[in-house]
PDB file of C-alpha atoms in Angstrom:
ATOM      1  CA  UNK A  29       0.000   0.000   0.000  1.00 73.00           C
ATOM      2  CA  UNK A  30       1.194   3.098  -0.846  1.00 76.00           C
ATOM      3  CA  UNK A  31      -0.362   6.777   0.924  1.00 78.00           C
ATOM      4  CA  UNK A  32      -0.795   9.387  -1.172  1.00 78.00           C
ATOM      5  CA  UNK A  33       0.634  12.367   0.238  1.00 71.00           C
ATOM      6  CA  UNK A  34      -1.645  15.131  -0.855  1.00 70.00           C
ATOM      7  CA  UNK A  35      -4.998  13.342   0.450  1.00 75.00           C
ATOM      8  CA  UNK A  36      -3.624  10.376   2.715  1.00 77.00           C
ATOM      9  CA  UNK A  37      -5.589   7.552   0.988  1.00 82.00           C
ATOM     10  CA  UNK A  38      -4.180   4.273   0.581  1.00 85.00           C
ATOM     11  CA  UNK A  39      -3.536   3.681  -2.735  1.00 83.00           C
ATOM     12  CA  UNK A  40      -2.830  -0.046  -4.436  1.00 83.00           C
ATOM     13  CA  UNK A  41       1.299  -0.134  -4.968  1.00 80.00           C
ATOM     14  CA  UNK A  42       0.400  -0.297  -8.981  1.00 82.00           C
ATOM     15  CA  UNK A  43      -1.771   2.525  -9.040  1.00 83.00           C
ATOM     16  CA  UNK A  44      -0.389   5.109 -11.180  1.00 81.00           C
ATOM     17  CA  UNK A  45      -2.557   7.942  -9.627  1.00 83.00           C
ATOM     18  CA  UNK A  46      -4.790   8.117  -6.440  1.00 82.00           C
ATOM     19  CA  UNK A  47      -8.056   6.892  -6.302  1.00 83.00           C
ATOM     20  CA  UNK A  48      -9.575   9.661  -4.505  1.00 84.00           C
ATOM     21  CA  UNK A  49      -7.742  13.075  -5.450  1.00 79.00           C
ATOM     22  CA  UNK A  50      -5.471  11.729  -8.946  1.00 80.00           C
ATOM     23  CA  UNK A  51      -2.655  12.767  -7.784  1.00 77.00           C
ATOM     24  CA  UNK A  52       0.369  11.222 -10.051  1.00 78.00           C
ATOM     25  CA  UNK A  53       1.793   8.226  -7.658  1.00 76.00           C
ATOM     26  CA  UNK A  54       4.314   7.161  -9.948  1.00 76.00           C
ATOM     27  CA  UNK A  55       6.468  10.591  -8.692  1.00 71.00           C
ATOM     28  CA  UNK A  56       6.444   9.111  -5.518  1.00 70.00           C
ATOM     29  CA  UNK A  57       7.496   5.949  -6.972  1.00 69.00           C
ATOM     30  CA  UNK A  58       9.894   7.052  -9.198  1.00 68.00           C
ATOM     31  CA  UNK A  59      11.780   8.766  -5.866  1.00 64.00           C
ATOM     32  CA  UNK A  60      11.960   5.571  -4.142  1.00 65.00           C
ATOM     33  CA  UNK A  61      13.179   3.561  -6.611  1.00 62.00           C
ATOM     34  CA  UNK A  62      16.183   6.107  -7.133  1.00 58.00           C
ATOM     35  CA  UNK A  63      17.030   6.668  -3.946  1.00 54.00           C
ATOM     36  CA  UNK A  64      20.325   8.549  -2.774  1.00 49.00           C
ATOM     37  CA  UNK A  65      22.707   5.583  -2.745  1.00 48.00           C
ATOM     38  CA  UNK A  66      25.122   6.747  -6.213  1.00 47.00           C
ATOM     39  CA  UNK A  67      25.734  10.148  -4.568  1.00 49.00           C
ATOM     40  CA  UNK A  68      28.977  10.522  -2.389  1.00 46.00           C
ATOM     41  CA  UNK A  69      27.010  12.588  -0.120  1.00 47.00           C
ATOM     42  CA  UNK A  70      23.281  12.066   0.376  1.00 46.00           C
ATOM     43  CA  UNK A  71      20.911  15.394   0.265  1.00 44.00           C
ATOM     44  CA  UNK A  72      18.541  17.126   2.428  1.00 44.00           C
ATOM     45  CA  UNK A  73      15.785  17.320   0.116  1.00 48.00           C
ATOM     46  CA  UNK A  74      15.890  15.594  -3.204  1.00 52.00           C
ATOM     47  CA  UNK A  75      18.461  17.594  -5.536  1.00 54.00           C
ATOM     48  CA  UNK A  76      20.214  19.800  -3.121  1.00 63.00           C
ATOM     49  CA  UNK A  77      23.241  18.493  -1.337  1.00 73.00           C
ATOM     50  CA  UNK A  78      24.133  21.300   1.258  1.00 79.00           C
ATOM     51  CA  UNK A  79      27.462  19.782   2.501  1.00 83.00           C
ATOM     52  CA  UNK A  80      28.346  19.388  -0.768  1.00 82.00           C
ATOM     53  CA  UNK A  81      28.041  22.286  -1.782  1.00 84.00           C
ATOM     54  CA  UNK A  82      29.849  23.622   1.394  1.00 87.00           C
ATOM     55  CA  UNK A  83      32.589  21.607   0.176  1.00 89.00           C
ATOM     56  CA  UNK A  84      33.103  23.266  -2.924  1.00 88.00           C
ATOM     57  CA  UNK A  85      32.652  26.413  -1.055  1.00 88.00           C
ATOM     58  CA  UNK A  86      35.529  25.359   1.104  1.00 91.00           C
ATOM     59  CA  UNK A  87      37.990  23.920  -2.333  1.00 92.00           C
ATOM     60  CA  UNK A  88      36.761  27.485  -3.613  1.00 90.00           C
ATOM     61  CA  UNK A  89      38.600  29.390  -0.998  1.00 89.00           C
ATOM     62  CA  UNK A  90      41.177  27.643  -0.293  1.00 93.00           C
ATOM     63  CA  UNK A  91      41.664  27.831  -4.745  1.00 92.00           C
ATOM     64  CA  UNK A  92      41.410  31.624  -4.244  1.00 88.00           C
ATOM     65  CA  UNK A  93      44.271  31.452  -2.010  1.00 90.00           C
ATOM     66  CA  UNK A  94      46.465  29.241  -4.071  1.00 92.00           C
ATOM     67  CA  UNK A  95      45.905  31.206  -7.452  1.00 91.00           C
ATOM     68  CA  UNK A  96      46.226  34.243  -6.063  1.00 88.00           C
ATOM     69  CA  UNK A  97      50.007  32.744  -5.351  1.00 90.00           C
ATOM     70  CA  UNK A  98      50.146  30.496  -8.640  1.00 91.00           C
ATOM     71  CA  UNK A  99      49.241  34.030 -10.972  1.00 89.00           C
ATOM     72  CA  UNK A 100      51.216  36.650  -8.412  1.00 89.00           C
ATOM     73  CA  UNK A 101      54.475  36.656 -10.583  1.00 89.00           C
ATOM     74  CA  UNK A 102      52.680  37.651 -13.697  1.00 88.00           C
ATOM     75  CA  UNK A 103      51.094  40.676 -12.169  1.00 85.00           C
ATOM     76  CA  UNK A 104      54.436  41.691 -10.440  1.00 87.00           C
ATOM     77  CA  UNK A 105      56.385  41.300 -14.206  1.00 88.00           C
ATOM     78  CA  UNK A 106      53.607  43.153 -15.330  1.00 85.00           C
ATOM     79  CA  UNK A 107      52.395  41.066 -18.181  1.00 87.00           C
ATOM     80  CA  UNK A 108      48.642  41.191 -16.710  1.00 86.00           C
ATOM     81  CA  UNK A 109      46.823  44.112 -15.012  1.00 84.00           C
ATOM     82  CA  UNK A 110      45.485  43.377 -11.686  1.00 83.00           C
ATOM     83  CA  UNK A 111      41.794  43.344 -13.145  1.00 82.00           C
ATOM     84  CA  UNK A 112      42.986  40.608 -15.502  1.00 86.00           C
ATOM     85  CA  UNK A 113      44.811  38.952 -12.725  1.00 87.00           C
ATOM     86  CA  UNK A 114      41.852  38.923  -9.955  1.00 85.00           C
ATOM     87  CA  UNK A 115      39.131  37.847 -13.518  1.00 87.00           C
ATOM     88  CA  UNK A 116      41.715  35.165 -13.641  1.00 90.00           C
ATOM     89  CA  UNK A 117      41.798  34.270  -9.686  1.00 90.00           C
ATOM     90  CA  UNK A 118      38.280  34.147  -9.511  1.00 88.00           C
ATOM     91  CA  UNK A 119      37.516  31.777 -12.546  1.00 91.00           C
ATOM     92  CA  UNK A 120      40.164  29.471 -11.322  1.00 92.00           C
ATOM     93  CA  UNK A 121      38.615  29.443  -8.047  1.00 91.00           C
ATOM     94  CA  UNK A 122      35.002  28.902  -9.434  1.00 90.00           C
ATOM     95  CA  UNK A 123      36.021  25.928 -11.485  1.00 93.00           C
ATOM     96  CA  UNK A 124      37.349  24.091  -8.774  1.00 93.00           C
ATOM     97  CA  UNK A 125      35.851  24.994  -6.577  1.00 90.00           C
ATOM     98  CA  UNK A 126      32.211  23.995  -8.805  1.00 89.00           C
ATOM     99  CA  UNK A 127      33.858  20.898  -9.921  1.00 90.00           C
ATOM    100  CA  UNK A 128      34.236  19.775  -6.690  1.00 90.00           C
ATOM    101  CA  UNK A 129      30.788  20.122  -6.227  1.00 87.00           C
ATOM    102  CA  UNK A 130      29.192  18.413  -8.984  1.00 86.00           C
ATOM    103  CA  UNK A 131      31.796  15.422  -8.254  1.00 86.00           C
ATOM    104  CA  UNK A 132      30.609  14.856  -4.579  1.00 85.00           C
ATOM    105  CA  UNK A 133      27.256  15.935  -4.667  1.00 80.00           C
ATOM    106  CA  UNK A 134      25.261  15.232  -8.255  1.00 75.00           C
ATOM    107  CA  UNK A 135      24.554  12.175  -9.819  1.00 74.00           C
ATOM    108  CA  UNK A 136      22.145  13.489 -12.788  1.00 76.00           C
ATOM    109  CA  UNK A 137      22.062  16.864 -14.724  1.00 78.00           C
ATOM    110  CA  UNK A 138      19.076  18.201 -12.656  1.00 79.00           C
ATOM    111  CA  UNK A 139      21.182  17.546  -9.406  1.00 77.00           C
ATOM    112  CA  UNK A 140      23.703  20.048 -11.546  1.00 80.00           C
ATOM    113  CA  UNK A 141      21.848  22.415 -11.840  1.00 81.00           C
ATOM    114  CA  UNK A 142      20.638  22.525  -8.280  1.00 82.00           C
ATOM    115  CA  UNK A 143      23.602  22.337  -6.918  1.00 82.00           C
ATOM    116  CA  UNK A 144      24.961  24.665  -9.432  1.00 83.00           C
ATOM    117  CA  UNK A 145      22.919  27.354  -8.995  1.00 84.00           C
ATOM    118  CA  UNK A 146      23.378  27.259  -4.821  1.00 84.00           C
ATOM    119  CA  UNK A 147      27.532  27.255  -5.604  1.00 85.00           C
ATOM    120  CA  UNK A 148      26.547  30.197  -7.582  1.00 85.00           C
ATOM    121  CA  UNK A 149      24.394  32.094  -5.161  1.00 86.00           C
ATOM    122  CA  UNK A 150      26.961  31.850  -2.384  1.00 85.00           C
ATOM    123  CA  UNK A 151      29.916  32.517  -4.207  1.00 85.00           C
ATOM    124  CA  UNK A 152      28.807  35.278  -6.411  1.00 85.00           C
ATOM    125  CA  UNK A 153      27.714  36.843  -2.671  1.00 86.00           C
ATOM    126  CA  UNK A 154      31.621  36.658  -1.213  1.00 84.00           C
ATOM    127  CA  UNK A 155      33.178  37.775  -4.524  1.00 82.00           C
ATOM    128  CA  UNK A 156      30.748  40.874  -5.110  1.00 82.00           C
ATOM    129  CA  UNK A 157      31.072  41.630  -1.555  1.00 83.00           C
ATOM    130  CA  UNK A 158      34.784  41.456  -1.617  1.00 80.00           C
ATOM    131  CA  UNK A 159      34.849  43.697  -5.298  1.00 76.00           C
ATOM    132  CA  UNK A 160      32.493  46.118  -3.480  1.00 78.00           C
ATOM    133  CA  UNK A 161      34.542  46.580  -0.368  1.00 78.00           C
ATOM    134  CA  UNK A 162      37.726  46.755  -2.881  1.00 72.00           C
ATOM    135  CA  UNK A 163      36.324  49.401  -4.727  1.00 70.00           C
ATOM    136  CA  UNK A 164      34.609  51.178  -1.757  1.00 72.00           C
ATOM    137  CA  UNK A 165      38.379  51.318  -0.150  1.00 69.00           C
ATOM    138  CA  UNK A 166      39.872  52.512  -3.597  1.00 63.00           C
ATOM    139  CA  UNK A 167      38.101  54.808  -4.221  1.00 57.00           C
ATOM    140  CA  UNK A 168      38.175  56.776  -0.744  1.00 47.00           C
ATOM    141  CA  UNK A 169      41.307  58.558  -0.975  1.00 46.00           C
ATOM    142  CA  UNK A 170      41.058  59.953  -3.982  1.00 46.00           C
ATOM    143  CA  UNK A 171      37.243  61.813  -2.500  1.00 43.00           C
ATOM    144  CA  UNK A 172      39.801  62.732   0.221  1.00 41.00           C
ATOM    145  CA  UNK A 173      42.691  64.162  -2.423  1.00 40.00           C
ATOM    146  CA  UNK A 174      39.778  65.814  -4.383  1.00 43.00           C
ATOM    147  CA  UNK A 175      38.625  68.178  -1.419  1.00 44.00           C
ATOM    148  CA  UNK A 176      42.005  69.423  -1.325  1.00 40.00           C
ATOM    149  CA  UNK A 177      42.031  73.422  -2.788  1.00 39.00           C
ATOM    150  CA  UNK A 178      46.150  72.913  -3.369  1.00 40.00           C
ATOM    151  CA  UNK A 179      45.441  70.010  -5.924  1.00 40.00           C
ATOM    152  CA  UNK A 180      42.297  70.775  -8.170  1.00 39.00           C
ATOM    153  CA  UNK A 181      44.111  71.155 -11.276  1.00 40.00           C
ATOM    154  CA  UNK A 182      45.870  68.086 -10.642  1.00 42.00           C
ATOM    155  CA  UNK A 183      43.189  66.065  -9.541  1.00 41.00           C
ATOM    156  CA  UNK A 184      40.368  66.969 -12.546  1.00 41.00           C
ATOM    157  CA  UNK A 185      43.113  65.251 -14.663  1.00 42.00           C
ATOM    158  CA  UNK A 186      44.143  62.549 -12.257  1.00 43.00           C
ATOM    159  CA  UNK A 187      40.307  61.816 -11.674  1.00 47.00           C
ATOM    160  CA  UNK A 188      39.486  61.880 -15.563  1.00 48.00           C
ATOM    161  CA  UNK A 189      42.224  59.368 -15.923  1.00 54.00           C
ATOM    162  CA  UNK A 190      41.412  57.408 -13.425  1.00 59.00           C
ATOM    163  CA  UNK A 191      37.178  57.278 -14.268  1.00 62.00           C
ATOM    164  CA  UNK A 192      38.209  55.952 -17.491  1.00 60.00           C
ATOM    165  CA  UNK A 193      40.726  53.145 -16.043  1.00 68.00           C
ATOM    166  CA  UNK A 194      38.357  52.189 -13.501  1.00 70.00           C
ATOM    167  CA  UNK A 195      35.332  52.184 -16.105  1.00 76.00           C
ATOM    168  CA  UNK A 196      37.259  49.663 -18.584  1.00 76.00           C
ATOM    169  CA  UNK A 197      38.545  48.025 -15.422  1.00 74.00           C
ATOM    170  CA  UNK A 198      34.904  47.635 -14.124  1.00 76.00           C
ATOM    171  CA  UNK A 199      33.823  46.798 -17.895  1.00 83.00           C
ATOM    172  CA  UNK A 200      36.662  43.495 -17.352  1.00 82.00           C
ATOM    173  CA  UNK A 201      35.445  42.197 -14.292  1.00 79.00           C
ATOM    174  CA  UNK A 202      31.889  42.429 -15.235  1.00 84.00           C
ATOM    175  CA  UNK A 203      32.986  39.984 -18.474  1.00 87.00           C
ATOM    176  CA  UNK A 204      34.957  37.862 -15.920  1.00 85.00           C
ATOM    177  CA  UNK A 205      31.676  37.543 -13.783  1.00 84.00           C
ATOM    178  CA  UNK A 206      29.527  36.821 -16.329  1.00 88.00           C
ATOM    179  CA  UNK A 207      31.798  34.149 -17.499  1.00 90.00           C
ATOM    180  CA  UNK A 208      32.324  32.792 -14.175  1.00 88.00           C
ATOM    181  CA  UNK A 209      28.287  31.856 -14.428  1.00 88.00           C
ATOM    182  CA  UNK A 210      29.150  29.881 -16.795  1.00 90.00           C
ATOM    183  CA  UNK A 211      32.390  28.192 -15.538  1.00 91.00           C
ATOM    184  CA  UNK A 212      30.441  27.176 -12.473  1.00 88.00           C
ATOM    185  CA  UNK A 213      27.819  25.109 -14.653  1.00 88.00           C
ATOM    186  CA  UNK A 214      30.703  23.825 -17.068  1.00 91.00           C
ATOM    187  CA  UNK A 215      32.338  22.919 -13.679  1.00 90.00           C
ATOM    188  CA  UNK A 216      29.091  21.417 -12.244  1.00 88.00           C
ATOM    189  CA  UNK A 217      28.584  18.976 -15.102  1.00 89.00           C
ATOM    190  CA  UNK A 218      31.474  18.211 -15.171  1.00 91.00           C
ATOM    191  CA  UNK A 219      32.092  16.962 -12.198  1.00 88.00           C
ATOM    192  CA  UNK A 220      28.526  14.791 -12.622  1.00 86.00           C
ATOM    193  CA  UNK A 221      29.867  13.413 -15.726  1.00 88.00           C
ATOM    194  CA  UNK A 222      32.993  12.369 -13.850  1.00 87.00           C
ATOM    195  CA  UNK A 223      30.796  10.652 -11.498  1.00 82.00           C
ATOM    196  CA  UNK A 224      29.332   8.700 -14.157  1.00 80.00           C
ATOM    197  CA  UNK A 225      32.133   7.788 -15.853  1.00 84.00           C
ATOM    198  CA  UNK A 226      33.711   6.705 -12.508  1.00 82.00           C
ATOM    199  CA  UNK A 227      30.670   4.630 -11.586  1.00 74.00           C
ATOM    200  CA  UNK A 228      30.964   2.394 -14.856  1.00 70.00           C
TER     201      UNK A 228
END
């Protein structure tokens, strides 16, 4: 016997819908019989693995840490700009760090997505709050140089300068975050497809 869970009648275990409300019984079915036993981690609801995802979280910073040391010679030799070189950090960083969490955590491509978009959601938080806090701090001395009568000359061309660098440097990082939404899903699948291919 199987209860329908909208009305709570028993229901015959080869009835496709319920006998008293049709509600579709073979969703309920089709749940049970796949169960959470090919995922590394089991979830808390049916697609979402939070631990999982916390994982990736976790191979995400500790990514951003490493990069940040693996690309640090190229921005001191000065063959990238530091936009470039934190666009660079922070793909890195999303790849692995979304990789790992389509490896541990998804065993289909609706899983992926899932757990894609929650990688997403809490990454995209730290990194625009981090860029935000950057800029904030950047861009506070040169309000404090501007109220200075000694330096206006100096400063209107200074500032024009500097809107236009920090408007194509802005423009970058905007193209790197837009990317990065899809690295994370490239990484996501990725790792499920691994998982597959590992489970063959």
């Amino acid at each position: 016997m199987m209860k329908c869970p909208n009305c709570g009648t028993d229901n015959n275990n080869n009835e496709a819908k319920c006998r008293k409300c049709g509600y579709n019984l073979d969703i309920i079915k089709e749940y049970n019989a796949r169960g959470n036993d090919n995922k590394l981690i089991s979830s808390i609801d049916s697609n979402t693995s939070f631990i999982g995802v916390m994982i990736g979280f976790i191979i995400f910073g500790i990514s951003l840490f490493l990069s940040s040391f693996l690309y640090n010679p190229y921005l001191i030799n000065g063959r990238i700009s530091y936009t470039i070189y934190l666009g660079i950090i922070i793909l890195t960083s999303l790849f692995t760090g979304s990789l790992i969490t389509g490896t541990i955590s998804c065993n289909n491509l609706k899983d992926a997505n899932t757990n894609g978009l929650s990688f997403l959601v809490i990454s995209y938080l730290i990194v625009l709050g981090s860029l935000a806090l950057s800029y904030a701090s950047n861009s506070l001395p040169s309000n404090i140089i501007s109220d200075s009568v000694g330096s206006v000359i100096n400063t209107t061309t200074l500032s024009s300068n500097s809107t236009a660098n920090n408007t194509i440097d802005s423009i970058e990082l905007i193209v790197f975050l837009l990317i990065g939404l899809v690295v994370i899903f490239i990484g996501t699948y990725l790792g499920t497809i691994l998982v597959r291919l590992i489970q063959r």
